[in-house]
Amino acid sequence: MILELLGVKINYPYSKKNFEKDLESMLQTKDKKFIFTVNPEFIVDSVNDSLFKKILNKGFFNSADGIGVVFALEYQEHLKAGKSRIDAIKVLLRDYLKGSITSKRLTGVEISEKIFEFSNKNYKNIFLLGGDSRKLVSEKLLIDLERKYPNINFIGASSSFSSKPNDDSKTIEYINNCLKSKGQKKIDFILVGYGHPYQEKWIERNHAKMPANVFIGVGGTFDFLSGSIKRAPKLIQKIGLEWLFRLIMQPSRFKRIYKAVVTFSYLIITKIKHKRF
């Protein structure tokens, strides 16, 4: 099912068991496909950036990445069903305490891991682009992934290029050279980790310039998988408070957290209308 949240389409609710089949269908068509992981910041920024919203709505698969997005979608559906705002919030709190809210997320880390597992099983190839250039995150992650997934043909990895348009030609040239050196003509999956909205805009500008099937915006996934940034303990992830853990570990993220929690909540409360019968 596809729902809209403040004008951004999201595949929700979604059974994670179907993801492998969806990956297969993406690779079987000639059209290039995009996967975007929509979190509260995406929604806030899309309200003020029409280009970003337009790009997101080109996504073949947009996941609900973040407990805030799941809360908002569930809240919206309760209002559409005629519940009052208070009753909708009561139901959400009940479901949250039961643990049925956080399980409906599909994060960038989960999507990346599922793509690696699928590619290892089916001998697909992958390119990693982005991550912290100072730490050579993508390059270091590639070494670990090659050990863990021996059947994947990793075309290459680079965190040396920026997401700025004036770097595009050098980035494309590098990727094409990697393809030639590997004796390959196409890339099955390109994971782009520039953070939003830069990675989505990079994909929009460059997807037609290279022989690749599926483009995925993965945000800070490379940092987490490489261990460059510590992820919250499993229990914190399970209860949907990973954002709070990151704020404690990185106080410099205060503005981003404020946007994702306060600004996002304000938009949801003020812009989603209650359906009256």
mmCIF file with all atom_site columns, N, CA and C in Angstrom, residues 1-5 7-13 57 62 73-74 76-77 80:
data_model
loop_
_atom_site.group_PDB
_atom_site.id
_atom_site.type_symbol
_atom_site.label_atom_id
_atom_site.label_alt_id
_atom_site.label_comp_id
_atom_site.label_asym_id
_atom_site.label_entity_id
_atom_site.label_seq_id
_atom_site.pdbx_PDB_ins_code
_atom_site.Cartn_x
_atom_site.Cartn_y
_atom_site.Cartn_z
_atom_site.occupancy
_atom_site.B_iso_or_equiv
_atom_site.pdbx_formal_charge
_atom_site.auth_seq_id
_atom_site.auth_comp_id
_atom_site.auth_asym_id
_atom_site.auth_atom_id
_atom_site.pdbx_PDB_model_num
ATOM 1  N N  . MET A 1 1  ? 0.845   -1.199 0.000  1.00 0.00 ? 1  MET A N  1
ATOM 2  C CA . MET A 1 1  ? 0.000   0.000  0.000  1.00 0.00 ? 1  MET A CA 1
ATOM 3  C C  . MET A 1 1  ? 0.881   1.251  0.000  1.00 0.00 ? 1  MET A C  1
ATOM 4  N N  . ILE A 1 2  ? 0.409   2.302  -0.654 1.00 0.00 ? 2  ILE A N  1
ATOM 5  C CA . ILE A 1 2  ? 1.136   3.571  -0.656 1.00 0.00 ? 2  ILE A CA 1
ATOM 6  C C  . ILE A 1 2  ? 0.266   4.642  -0.015 1.00 0.00 ? 2  ILE A C  1
ATOM 7  N N  . LEU A 1 3  ? 0.796   5.280  1.018  1.00 0.00 ? 3  LEU A N  1
ATOM 8  C CA . LEU A 1 3  ? 0.116   6.389  1.675  1.00 0.00 ? 3  LEU A CA 1
ATOM 9  C C  . LEU A 1 3  ? 0.895   7.666  1.403  1.00 0.00 ? 3  LEU A C  1
ATOM 10 N N  . GLU A 1 4  ? 0.244   8.799  1.633  1.00 0.00 ? 4  GLU A N  1
ATOM 11 C CA . GLU A 1 4  ? 0.930   10.093 1.532  1.00 0.00 ? 4  GLU A CA 1
ATOM 12 C C  . GLU A 1 4  ? 0.974   10.747 2.899  1.00 0.00 ? 4  GLU A C  1
ATOM 13 N N  . LEU A 1 5  ? 2.118   11.328 3.210  1.00 0.00 ? 5  LEU A N  1
ATOM 14 C CA . LEU A 1 5  ? 2.270   12.087 4.449  1.00 0.00 ? 5  LEU A CA 1
ATOM 15 C C  . LEU A 1 5  ? 2.751   13.484 4.079  1.00 0.00 ? 5  LEU A C  1
ATOM 16 N N  . GLY A 1 7  ? 2.094   15.105 1.516  1.00 0.00 ? 7  GLY A N  1
ATOM 17 C CA . GLY A 1 7  ? 2.439   15.159 0.101  1.00 0.00 ? 7  GLY A CA 1
ATOM 18 C C  . GLY A 1 7  ? 3.576   14.259 -0.330 1.00 0.00 ? 7  GLY A C  1
ATOM 19 N N  . VAL A 1 8  ? 4.152   13.490 0.603  1.00 0.00 ? 8  VAL A N  1
ATOM 20 C CA . VAL A 1 8  ? 5.244   12.568 0.272  1.00 0.00 ? 8  VAL A CA 1
ATOM 21 C C  . VAL A 1 8  ? 4.717   11.141 0.339  1.00 0.00 ? 8  VAL A C  1
ATOM 22 N N  . LYS A 1 9  ? 4.886   10.398 -0.734 1.00 0.00 ? 9  LYS A N  1
ATOM 23 C CA . LYS A 1 9  ? 4.373   9.026  -0.739 1.00 0.00 ? 9  LYS A CA 1
ATOM 24 C C  . LYS A 1 9  ? 5.321   8.096  0.012  1.00 0.00 ? 9  LYS A C  1
ATOM 25 N N  . ILE A 1 10 ? 4.723   7.148  0.729  1.00 0.00 ? 10 ILE A N  1
ATOM 26 C CA . ILE A 1 10 ? 5.479   6.183  1.521  1.00 0.00 ? 10 ILE A CA 1
ATOM 27 C C  . ILE A 1 10 ? 4.819   4.817  1.389  1.00 0.00 ? 10 ILE A C  1
ATOM 28 N N  . ASN A 1 11 ? 5.620   3.779  1.188  1.00 0.00 ? 11 ASN A N  1
ATOM 29 C CA . ASN A 1 11 ? 5.092   2.414  1.131  1.00 0.00 ? 11 ASN A CA 1
ATOM 30 C C  . ASN A 1 11 ? 4.797   1.962  2.556  1.00 0.00 ? 11 ASN A C  1
ATOM 31 N N  . TYR A 1 12 ? 3.523   2.015  2.915  1.00 0.00 ? 12 TYR A N  1
ATOM 32 C CA . TYR A 1 12 ? 3.133   1.721  4.291  1.00 0.00 ? 12 TYR A CA 1
ATOM 33 C C  . TYR A 1 12 ? 1.661   1.356  4.343  1.00 0.00 ? 12 TYR A C  1
ATOM 34 N N  . PRO A 1 13 ? 1.271   0.370  5.161  1.00 0.00 ? 13 PRO A N  1
ATOM 35 C CA . PRO A 1 13 ? 2.153   -0.546 5.910  1.00 0.00 ? 13 PRO A CA 1
ATOM 36 C C  . PRO A 1 13 ? 2.852   -1.500 4.953  1.00 0.00 ? 13 PRO A C  1
ATOM 37 N N  . ASN A 1 57 ? 9.005   11.668 -4.498 1.00 0.00 ? 57 ASN A N  1
ATOM 38 C CA . ASN A 1 57 ? 7.823   11.028 -5.072 1.00 0.00 ? 57 ASN A CA 1
ATOM 39 C C  . ASN A 1 57 ? 8.114   10.256 -6.354 1.00 0.00 ? 57 ASN A C  1
ATOM 40 N N  . ASN A 1 62 ? 9.623   3.873  -1.031 1.00 0.00 ? 62 ASN A N  1
ATOM 41 C CA . ASN A 1 62 ? 9.955   4.822  0.032  1.00 0.00 ? 62 ASN A CA 1
ATOM 42 C C  . ASN A 1 62 ? 9.596   4.198  1.370  1.00 0.00 ? 62 ASN A C  1
ATOM 43 N N  . LEU A 1 73 ? 1.893   8.444  10.331 1.00 0.00 ? 73 LEU A N  1
ATOM 44 C CA . LEU A 1 73 ? 1.048   7.704  9.389  1.00 0.00 ? 73 LEU A CA 1
ATOM 45 C C  . LEU A 1 73 ? -0.106  7.016  10.108 1.00 0.00 ? 73 LEU A C  1
ATOM 46 N N  . GLU A 1 74 ? 0.175   6.418  11.253 1.00 0.00 ? 74 GLU A N  1
ATOM 47 C CA . GLU A 1 74 ? -0.876  5.751  12.020 1.00 0.00 ? 74 GLU A CA 1
ATOM 48 C C  . GLU A 1 74 ? -1.894  6.779  12.529 1.00 0.00 ? 74 GLU A C  1
ATOM 49 N N  . GLN A 1 76 ? -2.586  9.688  11.212 1.00 0.00 ? 76 GLN A N  1
ATOM 50 C CA . GLN A 1 76 ? -3.344  10.161 10.051 1.00 0.00 ? 76 GLN A CA 1
ATOM 51 C C  . GLN A 1 76 ? -4.454  9.178  9.685  1.00 0.00 ? 76 GLN A C  1
ATOM 52 N N  . GLU A 1 77 ? -4.132  7.870  9.697  1.00 0.00 ? 77 GLU A N  1
ATOM 53 C CA . GLU A 1 77 ? -5.132  6.863  9.339  1.00 0.00 ? 77 GLU A CA 1
ATOM 54 C C  . GLU A 1 77 ? -6.249  6.788  10.374 1.00 0.00 ? 77 GLU A C  1
ATOM 55 N N  . LYS A 1 80 ? -8.522  9.648  9.616  1.00 0.00 ? 80 LYS A N  1
ATOM 56 C CA . LYS A 1 80 ? -9.322  9.358  8.430  1.00 0.00 ? 80 LYS A CA 1
ATOM 57 C C  . LYS A 1 80 ? -10.480 8.426  8.759  1.00 0.00 ? 80 LYS A C  1
#
